[in-house]
Short mmCIF file of C-alpha atoms in Angstrom, two decimals:
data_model
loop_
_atom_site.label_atom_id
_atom_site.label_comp_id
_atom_site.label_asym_id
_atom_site.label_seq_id
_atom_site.Cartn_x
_atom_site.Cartn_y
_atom_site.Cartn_z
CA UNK A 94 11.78 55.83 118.80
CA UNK A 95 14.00 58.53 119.68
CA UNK A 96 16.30 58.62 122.47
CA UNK A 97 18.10 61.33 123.10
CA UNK A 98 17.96 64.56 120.75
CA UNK A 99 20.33 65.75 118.10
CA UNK A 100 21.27 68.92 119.88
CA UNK A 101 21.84 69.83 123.35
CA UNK A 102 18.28 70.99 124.62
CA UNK A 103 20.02 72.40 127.91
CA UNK A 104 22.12 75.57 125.82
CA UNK A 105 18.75 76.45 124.25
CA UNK A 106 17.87 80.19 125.45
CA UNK A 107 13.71 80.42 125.75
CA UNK A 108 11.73 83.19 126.56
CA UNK A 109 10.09 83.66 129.37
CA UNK A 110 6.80 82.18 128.85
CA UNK A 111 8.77 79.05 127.68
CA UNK A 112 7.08 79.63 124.39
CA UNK A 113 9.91 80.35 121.72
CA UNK A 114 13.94 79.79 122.18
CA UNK A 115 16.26 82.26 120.11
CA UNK A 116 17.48 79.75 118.16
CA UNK A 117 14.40 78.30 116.93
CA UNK A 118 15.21 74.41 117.54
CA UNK A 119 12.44 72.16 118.97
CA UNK A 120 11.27 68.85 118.20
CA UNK A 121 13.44 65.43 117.61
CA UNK A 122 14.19 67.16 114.38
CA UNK A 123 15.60 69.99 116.01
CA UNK A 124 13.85 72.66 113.38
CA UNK A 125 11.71 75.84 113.92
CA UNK A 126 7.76 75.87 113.89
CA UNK A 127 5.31 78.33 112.28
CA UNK A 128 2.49 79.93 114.43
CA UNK A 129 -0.44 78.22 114.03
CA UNK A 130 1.52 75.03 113.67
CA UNK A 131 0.15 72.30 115.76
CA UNK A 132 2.99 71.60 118.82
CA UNK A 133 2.52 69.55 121.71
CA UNK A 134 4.66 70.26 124.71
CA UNK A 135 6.28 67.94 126.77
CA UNK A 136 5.79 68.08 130.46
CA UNK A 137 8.99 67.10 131.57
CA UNK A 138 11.68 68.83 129.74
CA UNK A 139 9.03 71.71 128.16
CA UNK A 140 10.28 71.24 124.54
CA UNK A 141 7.75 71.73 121.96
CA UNK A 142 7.11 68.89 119.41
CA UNK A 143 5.51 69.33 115.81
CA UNK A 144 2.44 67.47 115.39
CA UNK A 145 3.81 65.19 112.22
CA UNK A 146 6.61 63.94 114.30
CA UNK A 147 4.47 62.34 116.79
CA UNK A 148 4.31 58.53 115.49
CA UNK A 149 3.17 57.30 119.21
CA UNK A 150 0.04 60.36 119.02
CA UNK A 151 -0.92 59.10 116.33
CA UNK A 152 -1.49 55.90 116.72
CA UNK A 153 -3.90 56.99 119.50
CA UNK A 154 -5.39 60.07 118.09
CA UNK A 155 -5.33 59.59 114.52
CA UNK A 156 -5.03 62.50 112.46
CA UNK A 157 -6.96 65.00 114.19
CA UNK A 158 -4.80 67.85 115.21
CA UNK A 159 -5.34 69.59 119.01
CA UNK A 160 -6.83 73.04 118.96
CA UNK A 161 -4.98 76.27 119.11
CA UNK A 162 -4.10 77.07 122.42
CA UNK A 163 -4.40 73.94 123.51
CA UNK A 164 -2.81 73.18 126.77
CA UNK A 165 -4.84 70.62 128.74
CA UNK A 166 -3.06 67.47 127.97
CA UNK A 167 -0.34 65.26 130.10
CA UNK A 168 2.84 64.60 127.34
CA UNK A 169 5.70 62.65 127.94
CA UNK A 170 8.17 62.28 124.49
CA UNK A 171 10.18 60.08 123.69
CA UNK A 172 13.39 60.93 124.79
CA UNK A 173 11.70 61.71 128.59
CA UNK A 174 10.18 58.24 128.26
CA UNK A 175 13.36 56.46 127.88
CA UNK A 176 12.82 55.51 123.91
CA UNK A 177 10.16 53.99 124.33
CA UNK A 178 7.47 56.29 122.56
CA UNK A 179 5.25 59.04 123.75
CA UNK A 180 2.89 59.04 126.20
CA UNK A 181 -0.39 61.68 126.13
CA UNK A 182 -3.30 62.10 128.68
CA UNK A 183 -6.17 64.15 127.26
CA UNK A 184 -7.16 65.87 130.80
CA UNK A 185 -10.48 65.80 132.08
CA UNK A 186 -11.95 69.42 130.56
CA UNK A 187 -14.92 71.86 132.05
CA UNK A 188 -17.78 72.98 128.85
CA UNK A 189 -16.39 76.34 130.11
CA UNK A 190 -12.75 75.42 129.06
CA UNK A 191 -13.89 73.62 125.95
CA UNK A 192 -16.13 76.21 124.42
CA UNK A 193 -13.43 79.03 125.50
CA UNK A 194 -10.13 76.75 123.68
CA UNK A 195 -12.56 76.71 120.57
CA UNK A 196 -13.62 80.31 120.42
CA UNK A 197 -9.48 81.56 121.23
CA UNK A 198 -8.42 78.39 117.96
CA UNK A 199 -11.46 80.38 115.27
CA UNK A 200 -10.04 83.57 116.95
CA UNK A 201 -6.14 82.73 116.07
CA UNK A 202 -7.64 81.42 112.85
CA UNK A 203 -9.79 84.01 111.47
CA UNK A 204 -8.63 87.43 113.17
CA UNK A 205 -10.33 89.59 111.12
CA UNK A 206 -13.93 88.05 112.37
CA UNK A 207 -15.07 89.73 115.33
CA UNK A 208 -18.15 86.98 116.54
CA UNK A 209 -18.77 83.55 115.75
CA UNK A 210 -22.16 81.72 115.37
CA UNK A 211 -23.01 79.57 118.41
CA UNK A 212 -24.21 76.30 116.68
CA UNK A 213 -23.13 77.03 113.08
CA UNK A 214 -19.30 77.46 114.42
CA UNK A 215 -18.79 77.03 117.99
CA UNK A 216 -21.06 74.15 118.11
CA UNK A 217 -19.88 72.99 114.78
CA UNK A 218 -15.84 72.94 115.78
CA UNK A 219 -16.97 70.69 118.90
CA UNK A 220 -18.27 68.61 116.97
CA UNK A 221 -15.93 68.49 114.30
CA UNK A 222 -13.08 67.59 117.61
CA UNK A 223 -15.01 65.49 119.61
CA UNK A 224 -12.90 62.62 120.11
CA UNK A 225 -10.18 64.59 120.92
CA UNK A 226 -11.79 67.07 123.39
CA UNK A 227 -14.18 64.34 124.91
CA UNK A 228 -12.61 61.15 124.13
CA UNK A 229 -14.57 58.93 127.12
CA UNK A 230 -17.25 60.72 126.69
CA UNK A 231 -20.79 60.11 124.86
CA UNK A 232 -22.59 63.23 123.11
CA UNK A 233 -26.08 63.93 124.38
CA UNK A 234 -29.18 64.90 122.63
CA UNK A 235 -29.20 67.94 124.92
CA UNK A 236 -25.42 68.85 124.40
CA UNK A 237 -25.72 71.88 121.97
CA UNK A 238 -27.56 73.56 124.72
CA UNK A 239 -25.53 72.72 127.61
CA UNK A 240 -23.04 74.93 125.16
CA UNK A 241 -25.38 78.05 124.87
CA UNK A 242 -26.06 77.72 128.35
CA UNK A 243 -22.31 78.34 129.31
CA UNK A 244 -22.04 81.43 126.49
CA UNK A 245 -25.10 83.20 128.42
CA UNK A 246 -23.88 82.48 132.15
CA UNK A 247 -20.14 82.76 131.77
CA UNK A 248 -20.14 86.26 130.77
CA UNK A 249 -16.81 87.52 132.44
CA UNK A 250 -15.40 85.23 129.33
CA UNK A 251 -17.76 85.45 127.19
CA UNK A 252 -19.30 88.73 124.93
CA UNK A 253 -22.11 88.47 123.29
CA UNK A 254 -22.44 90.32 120.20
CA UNK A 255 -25.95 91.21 120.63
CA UNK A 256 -25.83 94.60 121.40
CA UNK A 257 -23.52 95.33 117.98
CA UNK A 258 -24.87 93.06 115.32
CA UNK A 259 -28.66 93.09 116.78
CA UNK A 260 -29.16 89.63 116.23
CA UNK A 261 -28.63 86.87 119.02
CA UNK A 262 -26.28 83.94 118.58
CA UNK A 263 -23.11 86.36 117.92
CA UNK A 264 -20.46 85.27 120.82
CA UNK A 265 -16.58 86.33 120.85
CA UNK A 266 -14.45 86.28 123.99
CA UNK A 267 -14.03 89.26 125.96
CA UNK A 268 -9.84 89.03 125.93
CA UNK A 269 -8.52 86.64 123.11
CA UNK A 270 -5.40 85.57 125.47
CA UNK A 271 -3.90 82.00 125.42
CA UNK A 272 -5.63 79.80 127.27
CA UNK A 273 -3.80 79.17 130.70
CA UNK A 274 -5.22 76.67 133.60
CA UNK A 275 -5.43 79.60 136.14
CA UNK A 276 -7.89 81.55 133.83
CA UNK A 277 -10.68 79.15 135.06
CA UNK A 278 -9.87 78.99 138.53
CA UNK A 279 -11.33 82.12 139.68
CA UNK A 280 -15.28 83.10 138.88
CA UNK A 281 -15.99 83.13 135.59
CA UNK A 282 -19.75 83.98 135.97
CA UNK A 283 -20.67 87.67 136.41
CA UNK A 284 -22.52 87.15 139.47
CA UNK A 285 -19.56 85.45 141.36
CA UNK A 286 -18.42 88.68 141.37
CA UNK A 287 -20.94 90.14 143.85
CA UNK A 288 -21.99 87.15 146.00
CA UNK A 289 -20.26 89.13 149.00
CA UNK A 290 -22.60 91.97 148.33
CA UNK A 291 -25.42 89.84 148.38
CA UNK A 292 -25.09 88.02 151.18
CA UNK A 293 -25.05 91.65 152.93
CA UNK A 294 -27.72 92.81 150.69
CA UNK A 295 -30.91 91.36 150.31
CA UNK A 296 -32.29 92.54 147.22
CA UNK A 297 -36.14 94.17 146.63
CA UNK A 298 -38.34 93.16 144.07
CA UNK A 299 -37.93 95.99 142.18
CA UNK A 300 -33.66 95.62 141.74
CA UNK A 301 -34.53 91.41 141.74
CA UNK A 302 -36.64 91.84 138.41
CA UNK A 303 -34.07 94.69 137.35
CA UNK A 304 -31.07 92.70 137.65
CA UNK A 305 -32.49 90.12 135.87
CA UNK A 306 -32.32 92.04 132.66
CA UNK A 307 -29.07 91.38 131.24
CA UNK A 308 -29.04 91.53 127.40
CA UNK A 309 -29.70 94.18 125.14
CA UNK A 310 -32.37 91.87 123.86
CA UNK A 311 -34.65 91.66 127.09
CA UNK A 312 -33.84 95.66 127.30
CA UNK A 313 -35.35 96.57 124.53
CA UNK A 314 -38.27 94.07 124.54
CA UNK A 315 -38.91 96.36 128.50
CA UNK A 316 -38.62 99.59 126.82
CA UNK A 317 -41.23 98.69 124.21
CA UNK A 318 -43.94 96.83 126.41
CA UNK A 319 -43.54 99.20 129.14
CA UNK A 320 -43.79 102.29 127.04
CA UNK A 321 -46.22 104.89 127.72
CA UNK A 322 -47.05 103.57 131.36
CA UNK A 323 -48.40 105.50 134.32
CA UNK A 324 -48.49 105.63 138.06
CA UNK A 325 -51.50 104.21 138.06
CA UNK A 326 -51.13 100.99 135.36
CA UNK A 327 -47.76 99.96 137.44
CA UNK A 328 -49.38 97.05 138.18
CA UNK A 329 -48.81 96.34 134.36
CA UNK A 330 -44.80 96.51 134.65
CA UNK A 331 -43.58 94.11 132.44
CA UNK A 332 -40.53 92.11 133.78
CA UNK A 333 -38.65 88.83 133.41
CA UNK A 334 -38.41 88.23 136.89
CA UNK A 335 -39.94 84.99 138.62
CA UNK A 336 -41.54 86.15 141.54
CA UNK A 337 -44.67 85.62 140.72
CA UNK A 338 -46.96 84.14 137.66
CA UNK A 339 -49.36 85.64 135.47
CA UNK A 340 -52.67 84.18 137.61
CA UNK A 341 -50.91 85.45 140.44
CA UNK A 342 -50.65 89.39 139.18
CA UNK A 343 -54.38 89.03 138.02
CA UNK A 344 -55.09 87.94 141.20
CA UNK A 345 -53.47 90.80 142.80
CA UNK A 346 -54.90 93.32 140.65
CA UNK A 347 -58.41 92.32 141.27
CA UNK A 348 -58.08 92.64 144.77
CA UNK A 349 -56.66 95.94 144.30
CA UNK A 350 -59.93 97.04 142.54
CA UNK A 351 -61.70 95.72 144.87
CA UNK A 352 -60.15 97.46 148.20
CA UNK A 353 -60.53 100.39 145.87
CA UNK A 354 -64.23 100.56 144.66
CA UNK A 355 -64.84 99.77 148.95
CA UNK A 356 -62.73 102.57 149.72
CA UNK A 357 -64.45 104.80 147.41
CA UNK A 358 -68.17 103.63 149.13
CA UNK A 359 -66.64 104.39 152.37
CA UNK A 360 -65.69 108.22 151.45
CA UNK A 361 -69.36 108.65 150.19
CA UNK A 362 -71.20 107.68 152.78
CA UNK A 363 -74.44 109.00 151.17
CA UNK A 364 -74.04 106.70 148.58
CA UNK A 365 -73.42 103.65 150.61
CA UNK A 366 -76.62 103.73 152.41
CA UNK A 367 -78.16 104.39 149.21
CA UNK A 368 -76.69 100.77 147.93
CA UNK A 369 -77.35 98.84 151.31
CA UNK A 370 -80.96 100.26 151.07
CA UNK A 371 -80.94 99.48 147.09
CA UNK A 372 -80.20 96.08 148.26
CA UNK A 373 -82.29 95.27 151.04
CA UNK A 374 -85.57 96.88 149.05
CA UNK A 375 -84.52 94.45 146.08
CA UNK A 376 -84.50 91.60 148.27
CA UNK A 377 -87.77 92.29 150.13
CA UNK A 378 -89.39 92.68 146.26
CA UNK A 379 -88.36 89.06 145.49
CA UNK A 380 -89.72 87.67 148.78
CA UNK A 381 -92.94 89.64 148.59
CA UNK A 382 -93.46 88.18 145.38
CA UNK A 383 -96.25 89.91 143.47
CA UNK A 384 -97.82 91.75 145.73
CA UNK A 385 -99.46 95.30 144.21
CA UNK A 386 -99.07 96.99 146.57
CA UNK A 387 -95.84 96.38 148.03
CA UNK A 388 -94.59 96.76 144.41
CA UNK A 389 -96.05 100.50 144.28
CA UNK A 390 -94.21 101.27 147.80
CA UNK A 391 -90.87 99.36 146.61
CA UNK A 392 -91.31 101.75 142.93
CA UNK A 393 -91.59 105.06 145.49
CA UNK A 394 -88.46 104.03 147.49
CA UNK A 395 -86.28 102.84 144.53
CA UNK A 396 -86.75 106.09 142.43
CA UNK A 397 -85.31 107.88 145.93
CA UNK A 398 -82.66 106.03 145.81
CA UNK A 399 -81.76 106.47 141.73
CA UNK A 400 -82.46 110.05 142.77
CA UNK A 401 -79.10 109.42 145.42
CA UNK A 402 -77.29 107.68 143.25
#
């Protein structure tokens, strides 16, 4: 295990991210790396170490190699450790950090692609880097979704590629910039955003079920079941909101029609008497039963009232 390193780490002149030196030394072996090369970083004197030099890592790890970008680990080398091997900490990671570290490595790895595939590549790298993203932790049968559930809420990270390849599933993040542990302190979700506004706001119906409508997707499934409406079909406005249910509109729209036809009766007031005496001569018919002549006098009256009517 190495002690001390073969050149003097303090005359090394780094930029100012702490990313690259000008003379291109790092590791115990004291050459240059690649980008794209897998380096771990140790916390203590911030020297960069190549993967394949990492005997202690190993050991632990195997041979899977971190992601690109990845920074949430606690390394100690060798040298910092007093020669006696390295010491790494996998910290405890967010799905939000996860599934952004994965989309920035396929990003650094395949530039030219502009979206990935939610469960045929993001969902597929997890996978692939379990152990070393989640290495206490258990999958679940439910885990793919948790992953598509972050995608759609996290939108301030991540773009989905809906509205340019027409087909859902297409996600890419909105900046591909090096992951960095203050990125994911501040709101990631869009709607963090504007909790001020609504706590002073109180949104209507109208903007709740409009706000809700977020994807190109549930825009133009609106446009084409709400097409050709009028005034008076609003009560058929299509929305995703969930105010209310489907029994519940129905409900509400046959008590409309009903306050309606009444209203109607009321401005014809003709023709309301002609229905209450409709009524009251059909019920007297019934309870007369078959009486001749009543039947003859109830004929008289009810072709008056058709007459009305």
């Amino acid at each position: 295990m190495a002690k001390k390193f073969k050149y003097d780490l303090d005359t090394l002149e780094w930029d100012s991210t702490h990313r690259r030196n000008k003379e291109g030394v790092y590791c115990y072996c004291g050459l240059d790396y690649n980008d794209g090369d897998s380096m771990l970083q140790c916390g203590s004197c911030a020297q960069k170490f190549h993967w394949g030099k990492l005997s202690n890592i190993h050991r632990m790890l195997g041979d899977l190699k971190p992601l690109r970008g990845d920074i949430f680990y606690q390394f100690k080398c060798s040298v910092c450790n007093n020669g006696e091997g390295e010491v790494y900490e996998r910290d405890a990671l967010s799905w939000v950090q996860v599934i952004y570290l994965t989309l920035y490595h396929m990003s650094m790895a395949e530039p030219d692609k502009k979206y990935f595939r939610w469960r045929e590549n993001i969902c597929s790298t997890i996978n692939d880097n379990w152990s070393g993203l989640f290495p206490d932790k258990a999958k679940t049968a439910t885990w793919q979704n948790t992953v598509a559930g972050c995608l759609s809420t996290h939108s301030a990270l991540f773009k989905s590629g809906f509205d340019d390849t027409q087909q859902t599933g297409n996600w890419a993040l909105h900046e591909v910039a090096e992951p960095t542990r203050e990125r994911f302190k501040g709101p990631t979700k869009s709607r963090d955003a504007s909790n001020k506004l609504a706590k002073r706001e109180r949104p209507t119906k109208k903007k709740a079920a409009d706000s809700a409508v977020t994807t190109g997707a549930e825009k133009e499934i609106l446009q084409v079941l709400n097409e050709g409406k009028t005034k008076r079909t609003a009560r058929h406005r299509v929305s995703f909101s969930d105010d209310e249910d489907e029994e519940d509109m129905r409900r509400r729209a046959r008590g409309k029609r009903r306050r309606q036809n009444m209203k109607a009766l009321e401005d014809d007031s003709d023709l309301l008497q002609s229905v209450e005496l409709f009524t009251k001569l059909e019920k007297q018919r019934h309870d007369s039963g078959s009486n001749a002549e009543d039947n003859e006098e109830f004929g008289k009256q009810a072709l008056v009232v058709e007459g009305k009517m």
